[in-house]
C-alpha cells in the first residue's frame, strides 16, 4: 500500500487557507499555488540520494555532497497541473517536464488521453505527477497508468487538496505510488467537486469563470 504524506508545514497550511478563499483572485491564486508547489517540492525531494564528490574551495580541497543517481521529471495533468510546474522547477531547475492531457468520454465516462509528451528517458527518471485536486482519482489513475505504459517505474503524486475517495482510488490502483498532499478534505459532492475544497482549480488559476 502506498503512503500518504500530509504536508502540514505552517507556510503550506497558511497559503492553502488563502487559496481556498473565494475572494482570492486569479493573480494571487496563481502566485500562491506556485509558492505552495515550491514548498511541497522541498518536502517531496527529501529522499533524493546524495553522493560525495571532491571540490576545491578558495582555501582547500574538500569532499562534499551533491545529488546523485536518477534524474527527475515533472508531469502536470492538464490543465490545472500547469499551475504547479514553476514552483517545482524553481527548486529542480534541471528537471524535464512532460505533459499529459485527459478528458472524460461522455459516453463511457472513461478518461481518454488526448495529449501525452514525456521525456524520452522516463524509465530512468523519478517522475512527479502534479495536479492540484485529487477528487475521484480517475484522472490521476489514468495519467499514472499512461506514464507506466511508457516505461516509468518511479512515480510520486503531488496534489494540494484531496478527499478520502480519491486517495483510496489511487492507493488501490497504484499501490506503488506515494501521495503527497496539503489537505485531505471531507468528501466529494454530486458533481465530483471536493467539499470544502477551493472550487475549480483550473478556472481559478486561469480566470476562466
Ligand atoms: N477539480 C477541481 O478543480 N476541483 C474539485 O473540487 C474537484 C476536481
Coordinates of C-alpha atoms in Angstrom, one line a residue, residues 20 162-163 185-190 193-197:
X20 CA -9.5 28.3 -0.5
X162 CA -7.7 15.6 -1.9
X163 CA -10.5 13.6 -0.4
X185 CA -11.0 17.3 2.8
X186 CA -14.3 15.7 3.8
X187 CA -15.8 14.3 0.7
X188 CA -17.0 14.8 -2.9
X189 CA -20.3 16.4 -3.8
X190 CA -22.7 15.0 -6.5
X193 CA -16.2 18.7 -6.5
X194 CA -14.3 18.4 -3.3
X195 CA -16.0 19.7 -0.2
X196 CA -15.0 22.2 1.1
X197 CA -12.2 22.3 -1.5

